[in-house]
Each structure stands twice: as C-alpha cells, then as structure tokens.
Amino acid sequence: IEGVKRDPRTEPSKEVLEFAIQKYSTNPEEKVHIGKAVPNAFGELAGEEWVHILKDPICNFNYSFRYIFDVMIGRAEKIDELYKLRLPILILQGDQDLITVPEQTRTFISRVESQDKELKIFQGSDHWFYHTVFYEQRERYSEAERMSVVNTINEWVREKAGSRETETIGLANQQ
C-alpha cells in the first residue's frame, strides 16, 4: 500500500525477482513450491503456523511462475481496484500481525470508497488467528477467542442482512 512502510523482510530480493522474471519469460507454466519462492524471512516472521501449513497435505503450494509473477507485479493494480469497492466491508486483523501489519490495514480501509466499512482488531492475535475459525482450531487460541471471531462475523452479517431486508421491504412498499 503506497505510503505505508513495509517490512523489507517480507519482500522478494532483487535476485528472486530476476529469477522469477527469467522463469516467467522462458517457462511461465513451470511450477514451484511457494515455500521455496517466498523470502526466508517471511517464514521467520510467520512462525510455527507457516511451517504447520506447509506440511498440510490438502493445501496446494505449487504455483506456476506466471501466477507468482502476476501476484507480485499485479498486486498494486488490484489494490487500486479494491479501493473502489462500495459494498459493505469487514476486515479482521490481529494486532500482533507481522505479515500484514495493522498500519497497512488501517491505511487500506481508510482509502476504500465504501461508506460502510469496519475494521475489527483482535488483541493478542497474529496473522494466523483466523485459522481458529476457518482452518483448524489450535491450542494457541482459546474457545473464547475463537467465539469472539465467530461472533464478530455473525453479528456483522446479521446487521447487513437486516439492513438489506429493511431496504428491500421499504422498496416493495413504495411500488
């Protein structure tokens, strides 16, 4: 996100970029394991969860150089597209996230055009806290912490569904 300081440890080195460009140019469909493509420091920042996820047999970690290159190069364009969103937005963030730091998320959401946007920051949570809901529950997060995330999502969806239902009923009565 432009204007937000990034941790250089999570960015690919010049050598990695040059290698990716060369592979993209000569054999873009060749696949590489993402654990080998991302900077080593990313794994260090991500911690034990990254190691655990990389061992998961049901997850796909083999991506073409075309895909990796498009993600690395194209992300700035996609961020600009996301700023134009006008739909309701809920972003969940851990205050201890070292991969997507809260400052980046706050800057992002402030730039999104939607007037109906909310950022919920969970204290003591890092980048992987959502695994307690969507991936697997680990001992690292308690049932109360898991339910806090679930309830936040549930309340937000109910609020949005209720307001849309009211709008629809209101429109139907006007016809």
Short mmCIF file of C-alpha atoms in Angstrom, two decimals:
data_model
loop_
_atom_site.label_atom_id
_atom_site.label_comp_id
_atom_site.label_asym_id
_atom_site.label_seq_id
_atom_site.Cartn_x
_atom_site.Cartn_y
_atom_site.Cartn_z
CA ILE A 1 0.00 0.00 0.00
CA GLU A 2 1.54 3.23 -1.16
CA GLY A 3 2.69 5.44 1.68
CA VAL A 4 2.83 2.61 4.22
CA LYS A 5 6.18 1.34 5.39
CA ARG A 6 6.61 -2.33 4.55
CA ASP A 7 8.86 -4.76 6.29
CA PRO A 8 11.62 -5.43 3.74
CA ARG A 9 11.96 -8.97 5.12
CA THR A 10 8.61 -9.87 3.51
CA GLU A 11 9.59 -8.55 0.07
CA PRO A 12 11.34 -10.66 -2.54
CA SER A 13 15.01 -9.83 -3.09
CA LYS A 14 16.31 -8.47 -6.37
CA GLU A 15 17.75 -11.92 -7.12
CA VAL A 16 14.40 -13.64 -6.52
CA LEU A 17 12.64 -11.12 -8.76
CA GLU A 18 15.22 -11.57 -11.51
CA PHE A 19 14.89 -15.36 -11.24
CA ALA A 20 11.07 -15.12 -11.38
CA ILE A 21 11.23 -12.82 -14.41
CA GLN A 22 13.62 -15.20 -16.17
CA LYS A 23 11.39 -18.21 -15.41
CA TYR A 24 8.28 -16.23 -16.37
CA SER A 25 9.92 -15.37 -19.71
CA THR A 26 11.19 -18.85 -20.55
CA ASN A 27 8.75 -21.27 -18.92
CA PRO A 28 5.84 -19.46 -17.24
CA GLU A 29 3.85 -22.64 -16.57
CA GLU A 30 6.69 -24.32 -14.63
CA LYS A 31 5.60 -24.78 -11.03
CA VAL A 32 7.50 -24.09 -7.84
CA HIS A 33 6.61 -24.78 -4.22
CA ILE A 34 5.59 -21.46 -2.67
CA GLY A 35 7.66 -22.24 0.43
CA LYS A 36 10.73 -22.00 -1.77
CA ALA A 37 9.55 -18.91 -3.65
CA VAL A 38 8.83 -16.58 -0.75
CA PRO A 39 11.63 -14.87 1.15
CA ASN A 40 13.08 -16.92 4.02
CA ALA A 41 12.35 -14.06 6.41
CA PHE A 42 8.65 -14.39 5.62
CA GLY A 43 8.72 -17.84 7.16
CA GLU A 44 10.61 -16.48 10.15
CA LEU A 45 8.00 -13.76 10.67
CA ALA A 46 5.11 -16.14 10.07
CA GLY A 47 6.44 -18.58 12.65
CA GLU A 48 5.24 -22.04 13.51
CA GLU A 49 1.92 -21.66 11.70
CA TRP A 50 3.70 -21.26 8.36
CA VAL A 51 5.69 -24.45 8.98
CA HIS A 52 2.50 -26.25 10.02
CA ILE A 53 0.55 -25.08 6.96
CA LEU A 54 3.35 -26.03 4.56
CA LYS A 55 3.07 -29.61 5.83
CA ASP A 56 -0.69 -29.81 5.25
CA PRO A 57 -1.36 -32.39 2.52
CA ILE A 58 -4.69 -30.84 1.48
CA CYS A 59 -3.25 -27.39 0.69
CA ASN A 60 -1.86 -26.54 -2.73
CA PHE A 61 1.55 -24.89 -2.57
CA ASN A 62 2.73 -25.46 -6.14
CA TYR A 63 2.17 -22.42 -8.29
CA SER A 64 3.29 -21.50 -11.78
CA PHE A 65 5.83 -18.74 -12.24
CA ARG A 66 3.14 -16.94 -14.24
CA TYR A 67 0.86 -16.93 -11.19
CA ILE A 68 3.61 -15.89 -8.76
CA PHE A 69 4.85 -13.15 -11.08
CA ASP A 70 1.32 -11.84 -11.69
CA VAL A 71 0.64 -11.73 -7.96
CA MET A 72 3.92 -9.95 -7.17
CA ILE A 73 3.64 -7.45 -10.02
CA GLY A 74 -0.12 -7.17 -10.24
CA ARG A 75 -0.90 -6.60 -6.57
CA ALA A 76 -0.58 -2.81 -6.85
CA GLU A 77 -3.19 -2.75 -9.60
CA LYS A 78 -5.51 -4.99 -7.59
CA ILE A 79 -5.17 -2.79 -4.52
CA ASP A 80 -6.24 0.20 -6.63
CA GLU A 81 -9.28 -1.79 -7.78
CA LEU A 82 -10.14 -2.70 -4.19
CA TYR A 83 -10.12 0.98 -3.18
CA LYS A 84 -13.12 1.43 -5.49
CA LEU A 85 -15.29 -1.02 -3.54
CA ARG A 86 -18.58 0.44 -2.39
CA LEU A 87 -20.04 -2.70 -0.83
CA PRO A 88 -20.07 -3.23 2.94
CA ILE A 89 -16.63 -4.36 4.10
CA LEU A 90 -15.49 -6.09 7.28
CA ILE A 91 -11.77 -6.65 7.77
CA LEU A 92 -10.50 -8.76 10.65
CA GLN A 93 -6.96 -8.09 11.87
CA GLY A 94 -4.70 -9.33 14.61
CA ASP A 95 -2.83 -6.59 16.48
CA GLN A 96 0.30 -8.80 16.56
CA ASP A 97 0.28 -9.49 12.81
CA LEU A 98 3.80 -9.13 11.40
CA ILE A 99 2.82 -10.16 7.85
CA THR A 100 0.05 -7.62 7.22
CA VAL A 101 0.73 -5.07 9.92
CA PRO A 102 -2.26 -3.20 11.35
CA GLU A 103 -0.92 0.11 10.00
CA GLN A 104 -1.25 -1.27 6.45
CA THR A 105 -4.79 -2.42 7.11
CA ARG A 106 -5.84 0.89 8.66
CA THR A 107 -4.42 2.78 5.68
CA PHE A 108 -6.10 0.42 3.24
CA ILE A 109 -9.55 0.67 4.81
CA SER A 110 -9.30 4.46 5.07
CA ARG A 111 -8.77 4.61 1.30
CA VAL A 112 -11.64 2.28 0.35
CA GLU A 113 -14.56 4.28 -1.07
CA SER A 114 -17.26 2.29 0.73
CA GLN A 115 -19.07 4.30 3.37
CA ASP A 116 -19.97 1.04 5.15
CA LYS A 117 -16.63 -0.34 6.29
CA GLU A 118 -15.39 -1.73 9.55
CA LEU A 119 -12.00 -2.85 10.84
CA LYS A 120 -12.06 -5.18 13.83
CA ILE A 121 -8.68 -5.69 15.51
CA PHE A 122 -8.29 -8.67 17.82
CA GLN A 123 -5.89 -8.13 20.71
CA GLY A 124 -3.10 -10.67 21.09
CA SER A 125 -3.76 -12.22 17.68
CA ASP A 126 -1.27 -12.55 14.84
CA HIS A 127 -1.65 -13.23 11.11
CA TRP A 128 -2.94 -16.77 11.64
CA PHE A 129 -5.74 -16.18 14.15
CA TYR A 130 -8.39 -16.85 11.51
CA HIS A 131 -7.27 -20.47 11.42
CA THR A 132 -9.14 -20.93 14.65
CA VAL A 133 -12.32 -20.46 12.64
CA PHE A 134 -11.58 -21.40 9.05
CA TYR A 135 -8.74 -23.89 9.08
CA GLU A 136 -8.40 -25.73 12.34
CA GLN A 137 -8.57 -24.90 15.99
CA ARG A 138 -5.17 -24.99 17.60
CA GLU A 139 -4.43 -24.82 21.31
CA ARG A 140 -2.87 -21.44 20.68
CA TYR A 141 -6.28 -19.76 20.72
CA SER A 142 -8.92 -20.42 23.32
CA GLU A 143 -12.56 -21.21 22.68
CA ALA A 144 -13.43 -17.71 23.93
CA GLU A 145 -11.05 -16.16 21.38
CA ARG A 146 -12.46 -18.36 18.63
CA MET A 147 -16.01 -17.40 19.56
CA SER A 148 -15.05 -13.73 19.58
CA VAL A 149 -14.07 -14.01 15.91
CA VAL A 150 -17.14 -16.10 15.03
CA ASN A 151 -19.48 -13.72 16.86
CA THR A 152 -17.93 -10.66 15.21
CA ILE A 153 -18.57 -12.14 11.77
CA ASN A 154 -22.03 -13.39 12.72
CA GLU A 155 -23.13 -10.02 14.14
CA TRP A 156 -21.78 -8.14 11.12
CA VAL A 157 -23.58 -10.44 8.64
CA ARG A 158 -26.83 -10.25 10.61
CA GLU A 159 -26.60 -6.45 10.74
CA LYS A 160 -26.01 -6.23 6.98
CA ALA A 161 -28.72 -8.78 6.18
CA GLY A 162 -31.17 -6.93 8.43
CA SER A 163 -30.48 -3.56 6.83
CA ARG A 164 -30.82 -5.02 3.32
CA GLU A 165 -34.04 -6.77 4.30
CA THR A 166 -35.40 -3.46 5.59
CA GLU A 167 -34.33 -1.70 2.39
CA THR A 168 -35.99 -4.36 0.23
CA ILE A 169 -39.22 -4.25 2.23
CA GLY A 170 -39.17 -0.46 2.05
CA LEU A 171 -38.76 -0.55 -1.73
CA ALA A 172 -41.53 -3.15 -2.12
CA ASN A 173 -43.95 -0.98 -0.13
CA GLN A 174 -43.19 2.03 -2.33
CA GLN A 175 -44.24 0.24 -5.54
#
